Each structure stands twice: as structure tokens, then as C-alpha cells.
Coordinates of C-alpha atoms in Angstrom, one line a residue:
Chain A
X11 CA 138.0 146.4 54.5
X12 CA 136.1 149.4 55.9
X13 CA 132.7 147.8 55.2
X14 CA 133.9 144.7 57.0
X15 CA 134.8 146.8 60.0
X16 CA 131.4 148.4 59.9
X17 CA 129.8 145.0 59.7
X18 CA 131.7 143.8 62.8
X19 CA 130.8 147.0 64.6
X20 CA 127.1 146.5 63.8
X21 CA 127.1 142.9 64.9
X22 CA 128.9 143.9 68.1
X23 CA 126.4 146.6 68.7
X24 CA 123.5 144.2 68.1
X25 CA 125.0 141.7 70.5
X26 CA 125.5 144.3 73.1
X27 CA 122.0 145.6 72.8
X28 CA 120.6 142.1 73.1
X29 CA 122.8 141.4 76.0
X30 CA 121.7 144.6 77.7
X31 CA 118.1 143.3 77.1
X32 CA 118.7 140.2 79.1
X33 CA 120.6 142.2 81.7
X34 CA 117.8 144.6 82.4
X35 CA 115.8 141.6 82.3
X36 CA 115.7 140.4 85.4
X37 CA 112.2 139.9 84.1
X38 CA 110.2 137.4 86.0
X39 CA 109.2 134.1 84.4
X40 CA 106.0 132.7 85.7
X41 CA 104.4 129.4 85.0
X42 CA 101.7 127.2 86.6
X43 CA 100.6 123.6 86.3
X44 CA 98.0 121.3 87.7
X45 CA 99.4 119.5 90.7
X46 CA 100.2 115.8 90.4
X47 CA 97.7 114.4 92.9
X48 CA 100.6 112.3 94.3
X49 CA 100.5 111.3 97.9
X50 CA 102.9 109.5 100.2
X51 CA 105.7 109.8 102.6
X52 CA 108.1 112.6 101.9
X53 CA 111.5 111.0 101.2
X54 CA 115.0 112.0 102.2
X55 CA 116.4 114.6 99.8
X56 CA 118.3 113.4 96.7
X57 CA 118.6 114.1 93.0
X58 CA 115.8 111.6 92.2
X59 CA 114.3 111.4 95.6
X60 CA 111.3 113.7 96.1
X61 CA 107.6 113.6 96.2
X62 CA 106.5 115.3 93.0
X63 CA 104.0 118.2 93.4
X64 CA 103.9 119.7 89.9
X65 CA 105.7 119.4 86.5
X66 CA 106.3 122.9 85.1
X67 CA 107.0 123.8 81.6
X68 CA 108.3 127.2 80.4
X69 CA 110.0 126.4 77.2
X70 CA 111.6 129.3 75.4
X71 CA 111.2 131.6 78.4
X72 CA 114.3 130.8 80.4
X73 CA 117.8 132.0 79.5
X74 CA 121.3 130.9 80.5
X75 CA 121.4 133.7 83.0
X76 CA 121.7 132.8 86.6
X77 CA 118.5 132.3 88.7
X78 CA 118.6 134.8 91.5
X79 CA 115.1 134.7 92.9
X80 CA 112.4 132.0 93.2
X81 CA 108.8 131.9 94.3
X82 CA 106.6 128.8 94.6
X83 CA 102.9 128.4 95.4
X84 CA 101.5 125.0 96.2
X85 CA 98.6 123.3 98.0
X86 CA 99.2 120.3 100.3
X87 CA 97.0 118.2 102.5
X88 CA 98.3 117.2 105.9
X89 CA 101.8 118.4 105.5
X90 CA 102.5 118.3 109.2
X91 CA 104.8 121.4 108.9
X92 CA 102.9 123.8 111.1
X93 CA 104.5 125.2 114.2
X94 CA 104.8 122.3 116.6
X95 CA 104.0 119.7 114.0
X96 CA 106.3 116.7 113.5
X97 CA 107.9 118.0 110.3
X98 CA 108.2 121.6 111.1
X99 CA 111.4 122.9 109.5
X100 CA 112.0 119.5 107.9
X101 CA 110.4 119.7 104.5
X102 CA 112.3 121.4 101.6
X103 CA 111.1 122.4 98.2
X104 CA 113.1 121.0 95.3
X105 CA 113.3 121.7 91.6
X106 CA 114.4 118.7 89.6
X107 CA 115.8 117.2 92.8
X108 CA 117.8 120.2 93.8
X109 CA 117.0 121.6 97.2
X110 CA 116.0 125.2 96.7
X111 CA 116.5 126.1 100.3
X112 CA 112.9 127.1 100.6
X113 CA 111.4 125.4 103.7
X114 CA 107.7 124.4 103.3
X115 CA 106.5 125.3 106.7
X116 CA 102.9 126.2 107.5
X117 CA 101.1 123.2 106.1
X118 CA 99.3 122.4 109.3
X119 CA 98.5 118.9 110.4
X120 CA 95.1 117.7 109.2
X121 CA 94.6 120.6 106.9
X122 CA 94.4 121.4 103.2
X123 CA 96.3 124.7 102.8
X124 CA 97.8 126.8 100.0
X125 CA 101.1 128.5 100.7
X126 CA 103.6 130.7 98.8
X127 CA 107.4 130.6 99.4
X128 CA 109.9 132.9 97.9
X129 CA 113.5 134.0 98.4
X130 CA 116.7 135.2 96.8
X131 CA 119.0 132.5 95.5
X132 CA 122.7 132.6 96.1
X133 CA 125.1 132.2 93.3
X134 CA 126.3 128.6 93.5
X135 CA 122.7 127.3 93.9
X136 CA 121.5 129.7 91.3
X137 CA 124.0 128.3 88.7
X138 CA 122.9 124.8 89.6
X139 CA 119.2 125.7 89.2
X140 CA 119.9 127.5 85.9
X141 CA 121.4 124.3 84.5
X142 CA 118.3 122.3 85.7
X143 CA 115.9 124.9 84.2
X144 CA 117.7 125.2 80.9
X145 CA 115.6 122.4 79.3
X146 CA 112.4 124.4 79.9
X147 CA 111.0 121.9 82.4
X148 CA 111.2 121.6 86.1
X149 CA 109.5 119.2 88.6
X150 CA 108.6 120.8 91.9
X151 CA 109.1 118.3 94.7
X152 CA 109.1 117.8 98.5
X153 CA 112.1 116.4 100.3
X154 CA 112.7 115.9 104.0
X155 CA 116.0 116.6 105.8
X156 CA 115.1 114.4 108.7
X157 CA 113.5 111.0 108.3
X158 CA 111.8 110.8 111.7
X159 CA 109.7 107.9 113.0
X160 CA 106.6 109.6 111.9
X161 CA 107.9 109.6 108.2
X162 CA 108.3 105.8 108.1
X163 CA 104.6 105.1 107.5
X164 CA 102.8 104.8 110.8
X165 CA 100.0 106.9 109.7
X166 CA 101.8 110.1 110.4
X167 CA 103.5 112.0 107.7
X168 CA 101.1 111.4 104.9
X169 CA 101.1 114.3 102.5
X170 CA 99.2 114.8 99.3
X171 CA 99.7 117.3 96.5
X172 CA 96.0 117.3 95.6
X173 CA 95.0 117.9 92.0
X174 CA 91.4 118.7 92.5
X175 CA 89.0 119.6 95.2
X176 CA 85.2 119.2 95.9
X177 CA 84.0 120.3 99.3
X178 CA 80.9 121.3 101.1
X179 CA 78.6 119.5 98.7
X180 CA 79.9 121.5 95.7
X181 CA 79.0 119.5 92.6
X182 CA 82.0 120.6 90.7
X183 CA 85.7 120.0 91.1
X184 CA 88.1 122.9 91.4
X185 CA 91.5 122.1 89.9
X186 CA 94.5 122.8 92.1
X187 CA 97.4 124.5 90.4
X188 CA 100.9 125.0 91.7
X189 CA 102.9 128.0 90.3
X190 CA 106.6 128.8 89.9
X191 CA 108.2 132.2 89.3
X192 CA 111.9 133.0 88.9
X193 CA 114.1 135.7 87.7
X194 CA 117.5 135.5 86.1
X195 CA 120.5 137.9 86.0
X196 CA 123.7 137.6 84.0
X197 CA 126.7 136.2 85.9
X198 CA 129.4 138.8 87.0
X199 CA 131.8 137.3 84.5
X200 CA 129.3 137.9 81.7
X201 CA 128.8 141.5 82.8
X202 CA 132.6 142.1 82.8
X203 CA 132.8 140.6 79.3
X204 CA 130.0 142.7 78.1
X205 CA 131.4 145.8 79.6
X206 CA 134.8 145.1 78.1
X207 CA 133.1 144.6 74.7
X208 CA 131.3 147.9 75.0
X209 CA 134.4 149.8 76.1
X210 CA 136.4 148.3 73.3
X211 CA 133.7 149.1 70.8
X212 CA 133.6 152.8 72.0
X213 CA 137.4 153.1 72.0
X214 CA 137.6 151.7 68.5
X215 CA 135.1 154.2 67.3
X216 CA 136.8 157.1 69.0
X217 CA 140.1 156.1 67.5
X218 CA 138.5 155.9 64.0
X219 CA 137.1 159.4 64.4
X220 CA 140.4 160.8 65.6
X221 CA 142.1 159.1 62.7
X222 CA 139.5 160.5 60.2
X223 CA 140.0 164.0 61.7
X224 CA 143.7 163.7 61.3
X225 CA 143.4 162.7 57.7
X226 CA 141.0 165.6 57.0
X227 CA 143.4 168.1 58.5
X228 CA 146.3 166.7 56.5
X229 CA 144.3 166.8 53.3
X230 CA 143.2 170.3 54.0
Chain B
X3 CA 43.6 84.6 144.7
X4 CA 41.3 87.5 145.4
X5 CA 39.4 88.4 142.3
X6 CA 40.0 92.1 142.7
X7 CA 43.7 91.6 143.3
X8 CA 43.9 89.5 140.1
X9 CA 42.1 92.3 138.3
X10 CA 44.6 94.8 139.6
X11 CA 47.6 92.8 138.5
X12 CA 46.1 92.3 135.1
X13 CA 45.5 96.0 134.7
X14 CA 49.1 96.8 135.7
X15 CA 50.3 94.3 133.1
X16 CA 48.1 96.0 130.6
X17 CA 49.5 99.4 131.6
X18 CA 53.1 98.3 131.2
X19 CA 52.4 96.6 127.9
X20 CA 50.6 99.6 126.6
X21 CA 53.7 101.2 125.2
X22 CA 54.1 102.1 121.5
X23 CA 57.0 103.0 119.3
X24 CA 57.9 106.2 117.5
X25 CA 60.6 107.1 115.1
X26 CA 63.6 109.0 116.5
X27 CA 67.1 110.1 115.4
X28 CA 70.5 110.0 116.9
X29 CA 72.5 112.9 115.5
X30 CA 76.2 113.9 115.5
X31 CA 78.3 116.5 113.9
X32 CA 82.0 116.9 114.7
X33 CA 85.2 118.2 113.2
X34 CA 87.0 115.4 111.4
X35 CA 89.9 113.8 113.0
X36 CA 92.7 115.2 110.9
X37 CA 94.2 111.8 110.9
X38 CA 95.8 110.2 107.9
X39 CA 97.7 107.1 106.8
X40 CA 97.3 103.9 105.0
X41 CA 94.3 101.8 105.5
X42 CA 96.2 98.6 106.2
X43 CA 97.9 100.1 109.2
X44 CA 97.8 98.3 112.5
X45 CA 96.1 101.5 113.6
X46 CA 93.6 102.6 111.0
X47 CA 93.0 106.4 111.0
X48 CA 89.6 107.6 112.2
X49 CA 87.3 109.7 110.1
X50 CA 85.7 111.2 113.2
X51 CA 84.5 110.4 116.6
X52 CA 80.8 111.4 117.1
X53 CA 79.1 112.2 120.4
X54 CA 75.5 111.4 119.5
X55 CA 72.5 113.3 120.8
X56 CA 69.0 111.8 121.1
X57 CA 67.1 109.1 122.9
X58 CA 68.4 105.6 122.7
X59 CA 67.0 103.7 119.8
X60 CA 65.2 100.3 120.2
X61 CA 65.9 99.5 116.6
X62 CA 68.1 101.2 114.1
X63 CA 66.5 101.3 110.7
X64 CA 68.9 103.4 108.6
X65 CA 71.7 106.0 108.7
X66 CA 73.2 108.8 106.6
X67 CA 76.8 109.8 107.0
X68 CA 78.7 112.7 105.3
X69 CA 82.5 113.2 105.5
X70 CA 85.5 114.5 103.5
X71 CA 88.4 112.4 102.3
X72 CA 91.6 113.3 100.6
X73 CA 93.0 110.9 98.1
X74 CA 90.6 108.0 98.8
X75 CA 91.4 106.2 95.5
X76 CA 88.0 104.6 95.4
X77 CA 86.5 106.2 92.3
X78 CA 85.7 104.2 89.2
X79 CA 89.0 103.0 87.8
X80 CA 90.9 103.8 91.0
X81 CA 92.9 101.2 92.8
X82 CA 90.5 100.8 95.7
X83 CA 87.2 101.1 93.9
X84 CA 84.8 98.7 95.7
X85 CA 87.4 98.0 98.3
X86 CA 86.7 100.5 101.0
X87 CA 84.0 99.8 103.7
X88 CA 82.6 101.9 106.4
X89 CA 82.9 100.7 110.0
X90 CA 81.0 102.2 112.9
X91 CA 82.4 101.4 116.3
X92 CA 84.3 98.5 114.8
X93 CA 81.1 97.0 113.2
X94 CA 81.2 96.4 109.4
X95 CA 78.2 98.3 108.0
X96 CA 78.7 96.9 104.5
X97 CA 78.6 100.4 103.0
X98 CA 81.0 100.6 100.1
X99 CA 82.7 104.0 100.1
X100 CA 83.2 104.6 96.4
X101 CA 83.6 107.9 94.8
X102 CA 86.7 109.4 96.5
X103 CA 89.0 110.2 93.6
X104 CA 92.7 109.8 93.3
X105 CA 94.5 113.0 94.4
X106 CA 91.3 114.9 95.3
X107 CA 89.4 116.2 98.3
X108 CA 85.8 115.3 98.2
X109 CA 82.8 115.5 100.5
X110 CA 80.3 112.6 99.9
X111 CA 77.2 111.4 101.7
X112 CA 76.3 107.7 102.1
X113 CA 72.9 106.4 103.1
X114 CA 72.1 102.9 104.1
X115 CA 69.2 100.7 105.3
X116 CA 70.2 98.8 108.4
X117 CA 69.3 95.1 108.8
X118 CA 67.9 93.8 112.1
X119 CA 71.3 92.0 112.7
X120 CA 73.3 95.1 112.0
X121 CA 70.9 97.1 114.2
X122 CA 71.5 94.7 117.1
X123 CA 75.3 94.8 116.5
X124 CA 75.4 98.6 116.4
X125 CA 73.1 99.0 119.3
X126 CA 75.3 96.8 121.4
X127 CA 78.1 99.4 121.0
X128 CA 76.1 102.6 121.5
X129 CA 76.0 102.5 125.3
X130 CA 77.7 105.9 125.7
X131 CA 76.4 107.4 122.5
X132 CA 80.0 107.6 121.2
X133 CA 80.4 106.5 117.7
X134 CA 83.8 106.1 115.9
X135 CA 83.7 106.0 112.1
X136 CA 86.6 104.4 110.2
X137 CA 87.3 103.0 106.8
X138 CA 88.6 99.5 106.3
X139 CA 90.3 98.3 103.1
X140 CA 89.1 94.9 102.0
X141 CA 92.3 94.4 100.0
X142 CA 94.9 95.7 102.5
X143 CA 97.8 93.7 101.1
X144 CA 97.6 94.8 97.5
X145 CA 100.6 96.5 96.1
X146 CA 99.0 99.9 96.0
X147 CA 98.5 99.8 99.8
X148 CA 102.0 98.8 100.7
X149 CA 104.4 101.0 102.4
X150 CA 107.1 99.8 100.0
X151 CA 105.7 101.8 97.1
X152 CA 105.4 105.6 97.1
X153 CA 102.4 107.6 96.2
X154 CA 99.9 104.9 97.2
X155 CA 96.8 104.4 99.2
X156 CA 97.2 107.2 101.7
X157 CA 94.0 108.8 102.9
X158 CA 93.4 111.8 105.1
X159 CA 90.4 113.1 106.9
X160 CA 91.2 116.9 107.2
X161 CA 89.6 119.0 109.8
X162 CA 90.5 122.2 108.0
X163 CA 90.3 123.1 104.4
X164 CA 91.8 126.4 103.4
X165 CA 90.8 127.9 106.7
X166 CA 87.3 126.5 106.9
X167 CA 86.5 123.8 109.4
X168 CA 85.7 120.4 107.8
X169 CA 83.1 118.5 109.7
X170 CA 81.6 115.0 109.4
X171 CA 78.0 114.4 110.3
X172 CA 75.8 111.4 110.9
X173 CA 72.1 110.8 111.4
X174 CA 70.9 107.4 112.7
X175 CA 67.2 106.8 112.2
X176 CA 65.3 104.2 114.2
X177 CA 62.5 103.6 116.5
X178 CA 62.3 104.1 120.2
X179 CA 59.9 102.6 122.8
X180 CA 57.5 105.2 124.2
X181 CA 54.1 105.0 125.8
X182 CA 51.4 106.2 123.4
X183 CA 49.1 109.0 124.8
X184 CA 45.9 107.0 124.0
X185 CA 47.3 103.9 125.7
X186 CA 48.1 106.0 128.8
X187 CA 44.5 107.4 128.9
X188 CA 43.0 103.9 128.5
X189 CA 45.2 102.4 131.1
X190 CA 44.4 105.2 133.5
X191 CA 40.6 104.5 132.9
X192 CA 41.2 100.8 133.4
X193 CA 42.9 101.4 136.7
X194 CA 40.3 103.9 137.9
X195 CA 37.5 101.5 137.1
X196 CA 39.2 98.6 138.8
X197 CA 39.9 100.7 141.8
X198 CA 36.3 101.9 141.8
X199 CA 35.0 98.4 141.5
X200 CA 37.1 97.2 144.4
X201 CA 35.9 100.1 146.5
X202 CA 32.3 99.2 145.8
X203 CA 33.0 95.6 146.7
X204 CA 34.5 96.6 150.0
X205 CA 31.6 98.9 150.8
X206 CA 29.1 96.2 149.9
X207 CA 30.9 93.7 152.2
X208 CA 31.0 96.1 155.0
X209 CA 27.3 96.7 154.6
X210 CA 26.6 93.0 154.6
X211 CA 28.7 92.3 157.6

């Protein structure tokens, strides 16, 4: 019976340590992938309605902990989201169709530019993103919040997630990668559970010690 | 008609016909338009609008044009391989714009010999030395070009690439009509001798009278 208790204690301790590992671990997961080369009109946002920029893979790196921070780097041609451009403040970045809340401004009209966007992710969205990232894959996409006239195909809101580049007479192509970074933290409920487990574990140990002391004093 | 007057007219005709030809270039370099869209639009996006410098050409013999395209889809195996043609001022040059890959930005140069017919057509549009370069899709109604599909035949002609200006350039080679120096000297001598002969004639007549 005593050895069984020890076994349970050991298992609990191991679980606690591993949990603490993921707790401290707001470690940042970073991955990059060649862009898709897809071009077209950015569609209205929806679960399966986005212009794909890159298909990331990070199998084995993500956990079930909540995503609380996100950073994305991508290259677009003619995004029309510079200040004063037609789609300024209209284009969102999505992961697997979920709007991340990151607004892809700064891709000036008529330009090929690389930009990085990052920000903290609030809890409800973080939970949703966590569920999307759980399979170790995520498609970075572009969605528009306003389908203006220029987005309906009159030669305006063309955008391309270029996959390679050869300029100024360069004989070689430079591949264009997009990158995704995110960090995860345990949910508050998880923290409470872990804390309770730790406290319970310590209390049990203290009680055992007191009990042993008592027995010793009686036997003496 | 007076013989000397006839001689004078003849010499003048000789002077005006004594013009030669020399090769010359019309040159233009300009930031690209930044326009984008599908090539089957009612309004086809422009690559660039050049303001050419150089003397007007009597005959255009050839041209070189360099420009950058995003996602042209005209490389081998791409949807618009052998389908994209260069137009200059609305005139079909017959130059196939192959080599712009799917999902890539590429700068390419195209050179072409110009036929007399094309030379005449182009020259007729070059009154102000303004030259608009566009791409026309020979298969505008194919499914890949349609608005109803996504991720299709969009192209872009950027004027900025990662902070560096993106320019297009064109050089039009041809011949221009100019008086040749030797012809000018010969004509001058002819005129002088005719003038001298006439003067001698007049003096002789005066003397006789």
C-alpha cells in the first residue's frame, strides 16, 4: 500500500514537472514555408474563403495550450493596403480560415513588399486558433472585410503571394518564404488544476511526515 | 526656258535629293505603371507609358524592350504560354511574351526585327513620341482568365520591388533621313559653279551688247 502511494506521488510529481515545463514554456514556435504563388481577388472572410499565402507545417511542436501571441511575415505584390490605397484596413490575415485580427496594411499599390505583423491574441480567439493549430498544419490566408467595387475584378485588387522572384536581370530565382511564429500558455483553468494538484501533493506529504513523526514518538 | 534658269532648278533638285540615311535610336526608360488585373479586361493594364527621346525615324528596323511582370503565367507549361502578345500603342507587334512564370516576379528582355508593314503602323502612332506598352491575351476567354475562378490569370507590372524602383525600358532602332556631309559639299560646289557660269554669261552678254 505504501509503495502504491509512493508510485502515485512519483507520477503526480512527474506530471507536475512536465506541466510546469509547458507553463514556462511560453516558448515560441516558428515555422516557414514557400509561398503558394496564388494570385487573385481577396475574398470576403469565411471558414473556407481566403486567398492562400502559405501552408505551414509544425507537427509535434504545438501543444494544447492556448495561443496567446502570433507573428506572421509574408510578401505580397500589389496588395493595395498602403495608406490611402483602396484596401487600407480591409485585408485580414487568417489561419485556417480564422481571422487572426492582424490587419495586413502596408502592401502598397503597385509594389512587391515584405511585411511582418504580430500581436497578442485574446482568450476566445486563442482557444479557437489552438484548435485549428492542433493538427500541426495551418494555412495562412488573406480575407477582406469589405468587398468594394475594386475587389470585384476591374483590374484593381489583384494580389499575388509570389513564390519566387527574379529581378534586375538576375539569372537566378530567389524563393519567397512566409513565416509563422506563435506562443502558447496554459489556460487559467489548467493553472488552477495544476496548482491544486501541487498543493494537494505537498499537503499529503506533510501529513505523512507528521504521521511518521507521531508514530516514532509513540514507539520511543 | 532660259538655260541657266533650267540649270539652277536642276541643281536645286539635286541638292534636295542629296540626302542620305543614318541609323538612329528612340529611347525610353520609365517606372512601370503599377497597374494590375486580368488581361481580358475591357481595360487592359498598361506595362508602362514611355516618353521617347531621339529624332523621328523614317523606318523602324527593330526594337528591344525590358520589363518586369508578376505572375504572367506564360512560362513553359503555364496556362498562357504562347498566348501573350506585346502591343505598342495598340499595334500588335507579334512578339510572344513567354517566360513569365506562375507566381513569380521576373524581368525579361524581348528583341524583335520590325517588318516594313509594322514599321509603318508604329510610325503612324509615334507623332508625340509617346509609346504605351500593353500585353494582350490571345485566349482571353479561357477558363484560367475568367473572373469566375480564383487564382487565375492576374498580372501586375510593379513600380516598386522591396523598396527599389522597377523600371521598363525600350530602344527602337531605325533609320532617319539626314543630308550626308559629302552630298552637301557636292551640292554646294554645283550651285557655286552654276552661279559662276550664269555670272559669266551675263558679263559676256553685257560685253556683246
